[in-house]
Amino acid sequence: TIGTEVWYRKSRRTASEIARLETNVSMNESMHNISNMITKEVIEIIHIVTAMKMSISLKIPSIQPGDNFGVEIQEEIVDDLGRSENGALDAIDQIAGYYQIRSKAISKILKWPYVEDYKDALQSFDLSHLATLKSMVIDLRNSYIILHDTITKNMDKLKRPRDERAKFYMY
């Protein structure tokens, strides 16, 4: 109709709003480098753990009456490998989530540049994420240590889950 205003049209942007939208925000370079380094390590542990899990799973024999102790050890180690894999996948999700949350915080800073609390919140969030990354590295190290310890202590049972001599002692 003539003379009615169309409500869904956006008003023209002001010069200050255009300047704000064209602002280039640099990333936290040190946090980016640390995140990339940890991501590479996490991806590596995922590849290692997945391959080991598959290798051990393929060596698990069928359960039979009698000596299944070695089979139970194999299954327990496969479960440990699965937990390590899930922890590594969670770490990747946390790193990706960091960038999503950080970008939202930056957009708020750009939208309301005079609100200092948003800038302080971003700095606090970066520090918090740094602590999270440190925790990830410690968890990654602990996963390697626990898996190494468990696997080396049970290497014989992983290779031969059943004692070949045990079948002679059944009766």
Coordinates of N, CA, C and O in Angstrom, one line a residue:
T1 N 0.8 -1.2 0.0 CA 0.0 0.0 0.0 C 0.9 1.2 0.0 O 2.0 1.2 0.5
I2 N 0.3 2.3 -0.5 CA 1.0 3.6 -0.6 C 1.0 4.3 0.7 O 0.0 4.3 1.4
G3 N 2.1 4.8 1.1 CA 2.2 5.6 2.3 C 2.5 4.8 3.6 O 2.7 5.4 4.6
T4 N 2.5 3.5 3.5 CA 2.8 2.7 4.7 C 4.3 2.3 4.7 O 4.9 2.1 3.6
E5 N 4.9 2.3 5.8 CA 6.3 2.0 5.9 C 6.5 0.5 6.0 O 5.7 -0.2 6.7
V6 N 7.5 0.0 5.3 CA 7.8 -1.4 5.3 C 8.6 -1.7 6.6 O 9.7 -1.1 6.7
W7 N 8.1 -2.5 7.5 CA 8.8 -2.7 8.8 C 10.0 -3.5 8.7 O 10.9 -3.5 9.6
Y8 N 10.2 -4.3 7.7 CA 11.3 -5.3 7.8 C 12.6 -4.7 7.1 O 13.6 -5.4 7.1
R9 N 12.5 -3.6 6.5 CA 13.7 -3.0 5.9 C 14.6 -2.4 7.0 O 14.2 -1.8 8.0
K10 N 15.9 -2.6 6.8 CA 16.9 -2.1 7.8 C 17.1 -0.6 7.5 O 17.1 -0.2 6.3
S11 N 17.3 0.1 8.5 CA 17.7 1.5 8.3 C 19.2 1.6 7.8 O 19.9 0.6 8.0
R12 N 19.5 2.7 7.2 CA 20.9 2.8 6.7 C 21.8 2.9 7.9 O 21.5 3.4 9.0
R13 N 23.0 2.3 7.7 CA 24.0 2.2 8.7 C 24.7 3.6 8.8 O 25.0 4.2 7.8
T14 N 25.0 4.0 10.0 CA 25.8 5.2 10.2 C 27.3 5.0 9.9 O 27.7 3.8 9.9
A15 N 28.0 6.0 9.8 CA 29.4 5.9 9.5 C 30.2 5.2 10.6 O 31.1 4.4 10.4
S16 N 29.8 5.5 11.9 CA 30.5 4.9 13.0 C 30.1 3.4 13.1 O 31.0 2.6 13.4
E17 N 28.9 3.0 12.7 CA 28.6 1.6 12.7 C 29.3 0.9 11.6 O 29.8 -0.2 11.8
I18 N 29.5 1.5 10.4 CA 30.2 0.9 9.4 C 31.7 0.7 9.8 O 32.3 -0.3 9.5
A19 N 32.2 1.7 10.4 CA 33.6 1.6 10.9 C 33.8 0.5 11.9 O 34.8 -0.2 11.9
R20 N 32.8 0.4 12.8 CA 32.8 -0.7 13.8 C 32.8 -2.0 13.2 O 33.5 -3.0 13.5
L21 N 31.9 -2.2 12.2 CA 31.8 -3.5 11.5 C 33.0 -3.9 10.7 O 33.3 -5.0 10.4
E22 N 33.8 -2.9 10.2 CA 35.0 -3.1 9.4 C 36.2 -3.3 10.3 O 37.3 -3.4 9.8
T23 N 36.0 -3.3 11.6 CA 37.2 -3.4 12.5 C 37.8 -4.8 12.4 O 37.0 -5.8 12.4
N24 N 39.1 -4.9 12.3 CA 39.8 -6.2 12.2 C 40.3 -6.5 13.6 O 41.0 -5.7 14.2
V25 N 39.9 -7.6 14.2 CA 40.3 -8.0 15.5 C 41.3 -9.1 15.3 O 41.1 -10.2 14.7
S26 N 42.5 -8.9 15.9 CA 43.6 -9.9 15.8 C 43.3 -11.0 16.9 O 42.7 -10.8 17.9
M27 N 43.8 -12.2 16.5 CA 43.6 -13.3 17.5 C 44.6 -13.3 18.6 O 45.6 -12.6 18.5
N28 N 44.4 -14.0 19.6 CA 45.3 -14.2 20.7 C 46.4 -15.2 20.1 O 46.2 -16.4 20.2
E29 N 47.5 -14.7 19.6 CA 48.5 -15.5 18.9 C 49.0 -16.6 19.8 O 49.2 -17.7 19.3
S30 N 49.4 -16.3 21.0 CA 50.0 -17.3 21.8 C 49.0 -18.4 22.2 O 49.4 -19.6 22.1
M31 N 47.8 -18.0 22.4 CA 46.8 -19.0 22.7 C 46.5 -19.9 21.5 O 46.3 -21.1 21.6
H32 N 46.5 -19.3 20.3 CA 46.3 -20.0 19.1 C 47.4 -21.0 18.8 O 47.2 -22.2 18.5
N33 N 48.7 -20.6 19.1 CA 49.8 -21.5 18.9 C 49.8 -22.7 19.9 O 50.0 -23.8 19.5
I34 N 49.4 -22.4 21.1 CA 49.3 -23.5 22.1 C 48.2 -24.4 21.8 O 48.4 -25.6 21.8
S35 N 47.1 -23.9 21.4 CA 45.9 -24.7 21.0 C 46.3 -25.6 19.8 O 45.9 -26.8 19.8
N36 N 46.9 -25.0 18.8 CA 47.3 -25.8 17.6 C 48.3 -27.0 18.0 O 48.2 -28.1 17.5
M37 N 49.2 -26.7 18.9 CA 50.2 -27.7 19.3 C 49.5 -28.8 20.1 O 49.7 -30.0 19.8
I38 N 48.6 -28.4 21.0 CA 47.9 -29.5 21.8 C 46.9 -30.2 20.9 O 46.8 -31.5 21.0
T39 N 46.3 -29.6 19.9 CA 45.4 -30.3 19.0 C 46.1 -31.3 18.2 O 45.6 -32.4 18.0
K40 N 47.4 -31.0 17.7 CA 48.2 -32.0 17.0 C 48.5 -33.2 17.9 O 48.4 -34.4 17.4
E41 N 48.8 -33.0 19.1 CA 49.1 -34.1 20.1 C 47.8 -34.9 20.3 O 47.9 -36.1 20.4
V42 N 46.7 -34.2 20.5 CA 45.5 -34.9 20.8 C 45.1 -35.8 19.6 O 44.7 -36.9 19.7
I43 N 45.2 -35.3 18.4 CA 44.9 -36.0 17.2 C 45.9 -37.2 17.0 O 45.4 -38.3 16.7
E44 N 47.1 -37.1 17.4 CA 48.1 -38.2 17.4 C 47.6 -39.3 18.4 O 47.7 -40.5 18.0
I45 N 47.2 -38.9 19.6 CA 46.8 -39.9 20.5 C 45.5 -40.6 20.1 O 45.4 -41.8 20.3
I46 N 44.7 -39.9 19.4 CA 43.5 -40.5 18.8 C 43.8 -41.6 17.8 O 43.3 -42.7 17.8
H47 N 44.8 -41.3 16.9 CA 45.2 -42.2 15.9 C 45.9 -43.5 16.6 O 45.6 -44.6 16.2
I48 N 46.7 -43.2 17.5 CA 47.4 -44.3 18.2 C 46.5 -45.2 18.9 O 46.5 -46.4 18.8
V49 N 45.6 -44.6 19.7 CA 44.7 -45.4 20.6 C 43.7 -46.1 19.7 O 43.4 -47.3 20.0
T50 N 43.2 -45.5 18.6 CA 42.3 -46.2 17.7 C 42.9 -47.4 17.1 O 42.3 -48.5 17.0
A51 N 44.2 -47.3 16.6 CA 44.9 -48.4 16.0 C 45.1 -49.5 17.1 O 44.9 -50.7 16.8
M52 N 45.5 -49.2 18.3 CA 45.8 -50.2 19.3 C 44.5 -50.9 19.7 O 44.5 -52.1 19.9
K53 N 43.4 -50.1 19.8 CA 42.1 -50.7 20.2 C 41.7 -51.7 19.2 O 41.2 -52.8 19.5
M54 N 41.8 -51.4 17.9 CA 41.4 -52.3 16.8 C 42.3 -53.5 16.9 O 41.9 -54.7 16.7
S55 N 43.6 -53.3 17.0 CA 44.6 -54.5 17.0 C 44.3 -55.4 18.2 O 44.2 -56.6 18.0
I56 N 44.0 -54.9 19.4 CA 43.8 -55.8 20.5 C 42.4 -56.4 20.4 O 42.2 -57.6 20.7
S57 N 41.4 -55.7 19.9 CA 40.1 -56.2 19.7 C 40.1 -57.4 18.7 O 39.3 -58.4 18.9
L58 N 40.9 -57.3 17.7 CA 40.9 -58.4 16.7 C 41.6 -59.7 17.3 O 41.4 -60.8 16.8
K59 N 42.4 -59.5 18.4 CA 43.1 -60.6 19.0 C 42.3 -61.3 20.1 O 42.7 -62.3 20.7
I60 N 41.1 -60.7 20.5 CA 40.3 -61.3 21.5 C 39.7 -62.5 21.1 O 38.9 -62.5 20.1
P61 N 40.0 -63.7 21.7 CA 39.3 -64.9 21.3 C 37.9 -65.0 21.8 O 37.5 -64.2 22.7
S62 N 37.2 -66.0 21.4 CA 35.9 -66.2 21.9 C 36.0 -66.7 23.4 O 36.9 -67.3 23.8
I63 N 35.0 -66.4 24.2 CA 35.0 -66.8 25.6 C 34.6 -68.2 25.6 O 33.6 -68.7 25.0
Q64 N 35.4 -69.0 26.4 CA 35.2 -70.4 26.6 C 35.2 -70.7 28.1 O 35.7 -69.9 28.9
P65 N 34.6 -71.8 28.4 CA 34.6 -72.2 29.8 C 36.1 -72.4 30.3 O 36.9 -73.0 29.5
G66 N 36.4 -71.9 31.4 CA 37.8 -72.1 31.9 C 38.5 -70.9 32.0 O 38.1 -69.9 32.5
D67 N 39.7 -70.9 31.4 CA 40.7 -69.8 31.5 C 40.3 -68.6 30.6 O 40.7 -68.6 29.5
N68 N 39.6 -67.6 31.2 CA 39.3 -66.4 30.4 C 39.9 -65.2 31.0 O 39.6 -64.1 30.7
F69 N 40.9 -65.4 31.9 CA 41.5 -64.3 32.6 C 42.2 -63.3 31.6 O 42.1 -62.1 31.6
G70 N 42.9 -63.9 30.6 CA 43.6 -63.1 29.6 C 42.7 -62.4 28.7 O 42.9 -61.2 28.3
V71 N 41.5 -63.0 28.4 CA 40.5 -62.3 27.6 C 39.9 -61.1 28.4 O 39.7 -60.1 27.8
E72 N 39.7 -61.3 29.7 CA 39.2 -60.2 30.5 C 40.2 -59.0 30.5 O 39.8 -57.9 30.5
I73 N 41.5 -59.4 30.6 CA 42.5 -58.3 30.6 C 42.5 -57.6 29.3 O 42.6 -56.3 29.2
Q74 N 42.4 -58.3 28.1 CA 42.3 -57.7 26.8 C 41.1 -56.7 26.8 O 41.2 -55.6 26.3
E75 N 40.0 -57.2 27.2 CA 38.8 -56.4 27.2 C 38.9 -55.1 28.1 O 38.5 -54.0 27.7
E76 N 39.5 -55.3 29.2 CA 39.8 -54.1 30.1 C 40.7 -53.1 29.5 O 40.5 -51.9 29.6
I77 N 41.7 -53.6 28.8 CA 42.6 -52.6 28.1 C 41.9 -51.9 27.0 O 42.1 -50.7 26.7
V78 N 41.1 -52.7 26.2 CA 40.3 -52.0 25.2 C 39.4 -50.9 25.8 O 39.3 -49.9 25.2
D79 N 38.8 -51.2 26.9 CA 38.0 -50.2 27.6 C 38.8 -49.0 28.0 O 38.4 -47.8 27.8
D80 N 40.1 -49.2 28.5 CA 41.0 -48.1 28.9 C 41.3 -47.3 27.6 O 41.3 -46.0 27.7
L81 N 41.6 -48.0 26.5 CA 41.9 -47.3 25.3 C 40.7 -46.4 24.8 O 40.8 -45.3 24.4
G82 N 39.5 -47.0 25.0 CA 38.3 -46.2 24.6 C 38.1 -45.0 25.5 O 37.7 -44.0 24.9
R83 N 38.4 -45.1 26.7 CA 38.2 -44.0 27.6 C 39.3 -42.9 27.2 O 38.9 -41.7 27.2
S84 N 40.5 -43.3 26.9 CA 41.5 -42.3 26.5 C 41.0 -41.6 25.2 O 41.2 -40.4 25.0
E85 N 40.5 -42.4 24.3 CA 40.0 -41.9 23.0 C 38.9 -40.9 23.2 O 38.9 -39.8 22.6
N86 N 37.9 -41.2 24.1 CA 36.8 -40.3 24.4 C 37.3 -39.0 25.0 O 36.9 -37.9 24.8
G87 N 38.3 -39.1 25.9 CA 38.9 -37.9 26.6 C 39.6 -37.0 25.5 O 39.5 -35.8 25.6
A88 N 40.3 -37.6 24.6 CA 40.9 -36.9 23.5 C 39.9 -36.2 22.6 O 40.1 -35.0 22.3
L89 N 38.8 -36.9 22.3 CA 37.8 -36.2 21.5 C 37.1 -35.1 22.2 O 36.8 -34.0 21.6
D90 N 36.9 -35.2 23.5 CA 36.4 -34.2 24.4 C 37.3 -32.9 24.4 O 36.8 -31.8 24.3
A91 N 38.6 -33.2 24.4 CA 39.6 -32.1 24.4 C 39.5 -31.3 23.1 O 39.5 -30.1 23.1
I92 N 39.3 -32.0 22.0 CA 39.2 -31.3 20.7 C 37.9 -30.5 20.7 O 37.9 -29.3 20.2
D93 N 36.8 -31.0 21.2 CA 35.6 -30.2 21.3 C 35.7 -29.0 22.2 O 35.2 -27.9 21.9
Q94 N 36.5 -29.1 23.3 CA 36.7 -28.0 24.1 C 37.5 -26.9 23.4 O 37.2 -25.7 23.6
I95 N 38.5 -27.3 22.6 CA 39.3 -26.3 21.9 C 38.4 -25.6 20.9 O 38.5 -24.4 20.7
A96 N 37.6 -26.3 20.2 CA 36.7 -25.7 19.2 C 35.7 -24.8 19.9 O 35.4 -23.7 19.4
G97 N 35.2 -25.2 21.0 CA 34.2 -24.4 21.8 C 34.9 -23.1 22.2 O 34.2 -22.1 22.3
Y98 N 36.1 -23.1 22.5 CA 36.8 -21.9 23.0 C 36.7 -20.9 21.9 O 36.4 -19.7 22.2
Y99 N 37.0 -21.2 20.6 CA 37.0 -20.3 19.6 C 35.6 -19.7 19.3 O 35.4 -18.6 19.0
Q100 N 34.6 -20.6 19.5 CA 33.2 -20.1 19.3 C 32.8 -19.1 20.3 O 32.2 -18.1 20.0
I101 N 33.1 -19.4 21.6 CA 32.7 -18.5 22.7 C 33.5 -17.2 22.6 O 33.0 -16.1 22.8
R102 N 34.8 -17.4 22.2 CA 35.7 -16.2 22.1 C 35.2 -15.2 21.0 O 35.1 -14.0 21.2
S103 N 34.7 -15.8 19.9 CA 34.3 -15.0 18.8 C 33.0 -14.2 19.2 O 32.8 -13.1 18.8
K104 N 32.1 -14.9 20.0 CA 30.9 -14.2 20.4 C 31.2 -13.1 21.4 O 30.6 -12.0 21.3
A105 N 32.2 -13.3 22.2 CA 32.7 -12.2 23.2 C 33.2 -11.0 22.4 O 33.0 -9.9 22.7
I106 N 34.0 -11.3 21.3 CA 34.6 -10.2 20.5 C 33.5 -9.5 19.8 O 33.5 -8.2 19.7
S107 N 32.5 -10.2 19.3 CA 31.4 -9.5 18.6 C 30.6 -8.5 19.6 O 30.2 -7.5 19.2
K108 N 30.5 -8.9 20.9 CA 29.9 -8.1 21.9 C 30.8 -6.9 22.1 O 30.3 -5.7 22.3
I109 N 32.1 -7.1 22.2 CA 33.0 -5.9 22.4 C 32.9 -5.0 21.2 O 32.9 -3.7 21.4
L110 N 32.8 -5.5 20.0 CA 32.6 -4.6 18.8 C 31.3 -3.9 18.8 O 31.2 -2.7 18.4
K111 N 30.3 -4.6 19.3 CA 28.9 -4.0 19.3 C 28.8 -2.9 20.4 O 28.2 -1.8 20.2
W112 N 29.5 -3.1 21.6 CA 29.4 -2.2 22.7 C 30.9 -1.9 23.1 O 31.3 -2.4 24.1
P113 N 31.6 -1.1 22.3 CA 33.0 -0.9 22.6 C 33.3 -0.1 23.9 O 34.4 -0.2 24.4
Y114 N 32.3 0.5 24.5 CA 32.6 1.3 25.7 C 32.3 0.5 27.0 O 32.5 1.1 28.1
V115 N 31.8 -0.7 26.8 CA 31.6 -1.5 28.0 C 32.8 -2.3 28.3 O 33.2 -3.3 27.7
E116 N 33.5 -1.9 29.3 CA 34.8 -2.4 29.7 C 34.7 -3.9 30.3 O 35.6 -4.7 30.2
D117 N 33.5 -4.2 30.8 CA 33.3 -5.5 31.4 C 33.5 -6.6 30.3 O 34.0 -7.7 30.6
Y118 N 33.1 -6.3 29.1 CA 33.2 -7.3 28.0 C 34.7 -7.6 27.7 O 35.1 -8.7 27.5
K119 N 35.5 -6.5 27.7 CA 37.0 -6.7 27.5 C 37.6 -7.5 28.6 O 38.4 -8.4 28.4
D120 N 37.2 -7.2 29.9 CA 37.7 -7.9 31.0 C 37.3 -9.4 31.0 O 38.0 -10.3 31.3
A121 N 36.0 -9.6 30.6 CA 35.5 -11.0 30.5 C 36.3 -11.8 29.4 O 36.6 -12.9 29.7
L122 N 36.7 -11.1 28.3 CA 37.5 -11.8 27.3 C 38.8 -12.2 27.9 O 39.3 -13.3 27.6
Q123 N 39.5 -11.3 28.6 CA 40.8 -11.6 29.2 C 40.7 -12.7 30.2 O 41.5 -13.6 30.2
S124 N 39.6 -12.7 31.0 CA 39.4 -13.7 32.0 C 39.2 -15.1 31.3 O 39.6 -16.1 31.7
F125 N 38.4 -15.0 30.2 CA 38.1 -16.2 29.5 C 39.4 -16.8 28.9 O 39.6 -18.1 28.9
D126 N 40.2 -16.0 28.3 CA 41.5 -16.5 27.8 C 42.4 -17.1 28.9 O 43.0 -18.2 28.7
L127 N 42.4 -16.5 30.1 CA 43.2 -17.1 31.2 C 42.6 -18.4 31.6 O 43.3 -19.4 31.9
S128 N 41.3 -18.5 31.7 CA 40.6 -19.7 32.0 C 40.9 -20.8 31.0 O 41.1 -22.0 31.4
H129 N 40.9 -20.4 29.8 CA 41.2 -21.4 28.7 C 42.6 -21.9 28.8 O 42.9 -23.1 28.5
L130 N 43.5 -21.0 29.2 CA 44.9 -21.4 29.3 C 45.0 -22.5 30.4 O 45.7 -23.5 30.3
A131 N 44.3 -22.3 31.5 CA 44.3 -23.3 32.6 C 43.7 -24.6 32.1 O 44.2 -25.7 32.4
T132 N 42.7 -24.5 31.2 CA 42.0 -25.7 30.7 C 43.0 -26.4 29.8 O 43.1 -27.7 29.8
L133 N 43.8 -25.7 29.0 CA 44.8 -26.3 28.1 C 45.9 -27.0 28.9 O 46.4 -28.1 28.6
K134 N 46.3 -26.4 30.0 CA 47.3 -27.0 30.9 C 46.7 -28.3 31.4 O 47.5 -29.3 31.5
S135 N 45.5 -28.3 31.9 CA 44.9 -29.5 32.3 C 44.8 -30.6 31.3 O 45.0 -31.8 31.5
M136 N 44.5 -30.2 30.0 CA 44.5 -31.1 28.9 C 45.8 -31.8 28.7 O 45.9 -33.0 28.4
V137 N 46.9 -31.0 28.8 CA 48.2 -31.5 28.6 C 48.5 -32.5 29.7 O 49.1 -33.6 29.4
I138 N 48.2 -32.2 30.9 CA 48.4 -33.1 32.0 C 47.6 -34.4 31.8 O 48.1 -35.5 32.0
D139 N 46.3 -34.3 31.4 CA 45.5 -35.5 31.1 C 46.1 -36.3 30.0 O 46.0 -37.5 30.1
L140 N 46.6 -35.6 29.0 CA 47.2 -36.3 27.8 C 48.4 -37.1 28.3 O 48.5 -38.3 28.0
R141 N 49.2 -36.5 29.1 CA 50.4 -37.2 29.6 C 50.0 -38.4 30.5 O 50.6 -39.5 30.4
N142 N 49.0 -38.1 31.4 CA 48.6 -39.2 32.3 C 48.0 -40.4 31.5 O 48.2 -41.6 31.8
S143 N 47.3 -40.1 30.4 CA 46.7 -41.2 29.5 C 47.9 -42.0 29.0 O 47.8 -43.2 29.0
Y144 N 48.9 -41.3 28.4 CA 50.0 -42.1 27.9 C 50.7 -42.9 29.0 O 51.0 -44.1 28.7
I145 N 50.9 -42.4 30.1 CA 51.6 -43.1 31.2 C 50.8 -44.3 31.6 O 51.3 -45.4 31.8
I146 N 49.5 -44.1 31.9 CA 48.6 -45.2 32.3 C 48.5 -46.3 31.3 O 48.6 -47.5 31.6
L147 N 48.3 -45.9 30.0 CA 48.2 -46.9 29.0 C 49.6 -47.7 28.8 O 49.6 -48.9 28.6
H148 N 50.6 -47.0 28.9 CA 52.0 -47.6 28.7 C 52.2 -48.6 29.9 O 52.6 -49.7 29.7
D149 N 51.8 -48.2 31.1 CA 52.0 -49.0 32.2 C 51.1 -50.3 32.1 O 51.6 -51.4 32.3
T150 N 49.9 -50.1 31.8 CA 48.9 -51.2 31.7 C 49.3 -52.2 30.6 O 49.3 -53.4 30.8
I151 N 49.7 -51.6 29.5 CA 50.0 -52.5 28.4 C 51.3 -53.3 28.6 O 51.4 -54.5 28.3
T152 N 52.3 -52.6 29.1 CA 53.6 -53.3 29.3 C 53.5 -54.4 30.4 O 54.1 -55.4 30.3
K153 N 52.7 -54.1 31.5 CA 52.5 -55.1 32.5 C 51.7 -56.3 32.0 O 51.8 -57.4 32.6
N154 N 50.9 -56.1 31.0 CA 50.0 -57.2 30.6 C 50.3 -57.7 29.1 O 49.5 -58.3 28.5
M155 N 51.6 -57.4 28.7 CA 51.9 -57.7 27.3 C 51.8 -59.2 27.0 O 51.3 -59.5 25.9
D156 N 52.1 -60.1 27.9 CA 52.0 -61.5 27.6 C 50.5 -61.9 27.4 O 50.2 -62.7 26.5
K157 N 49.7 -61.4 28.3 CA 48.2 -61.7 28.2 C 47.6 -61.1 26.9 O 46.6 -61.6 26.4
L158 N 48.2 -59.9 26.5 CA 47.7 -59.3 25.2 C 48.0 -60.2 24.0 O 47.3 -60.3 23.1
K159 N 49.2 -60.7 24.1 CA 49.7 -61.5 22.9 C 49.1 -62.9 22.9 O 48.6 -63.4 21.9
R160 N 49.0 -63.5 24.1 CA 48.4 -64.9 24.3 C 47.5 -64.8 25.5 O 47.9 -65.0 26.6
P161 N 46.2 -64.6 25.2 CA 45.2 -64.4 26.3 C 45.0 -65.7 27.1 O 44.6 -65.7 28.2
R162 N 45.2 -66.8 26.4 CA 45.0 -68.1 27.1 C 46.3 -68.8 27.2 O 47.1 -68.9 26.3
D163 N 46.6 -69.4 28.4 CA 47.8 -70.2 28.6 C 47.6 -71.5 27.8 O 46.6 -72.2 28.1
E164 N 48.5 -71.8 26.9 CA 48.4 -73.0 26.1 C 48.5 -74.3 27.0 O 47.9 -75.3 26.7
R165 N 49.2 -74.2 28.1 CA 49.3 -75.3 29.0 C 48.1 -75.6 29.8 O 47.9 -76.7 30.2
A166 N 47.2 -74.6 29.9 CA 46.0 -74.7 30.8 C 45.1 -75.8 30.2 O 44.4 -76.4 31.0
K167 N 45.1 -76.0 28.9 CA 44.1 -77.0 28.4 C 44.5 -78.4 28.8 O 43.6 -79.3 28.8
F168 N 45.7 -78.6 29.2 CA 46.1 -80.0 29.7 C 45.7 -80.2 31.1 O 45.7 -81.4 31.6
Y169 N 45.4 -79.2 31.8 CA 45.1 -79.3 33.3 C 43.6 -79.2 33.6 O 43.2 -79.0 34.7
M170 N 42.8 -79.4 32.6 CA 41.3 -79.2 32.7 C 40.7 -80.3 33.6 O 39.8 -80.1 34.3
Y171 N 41.3 -81.5 33.5 CA 40.6 -82.6 34.3 C 41.4 -83.1 35.4 O 42.5 -83.2 35.6

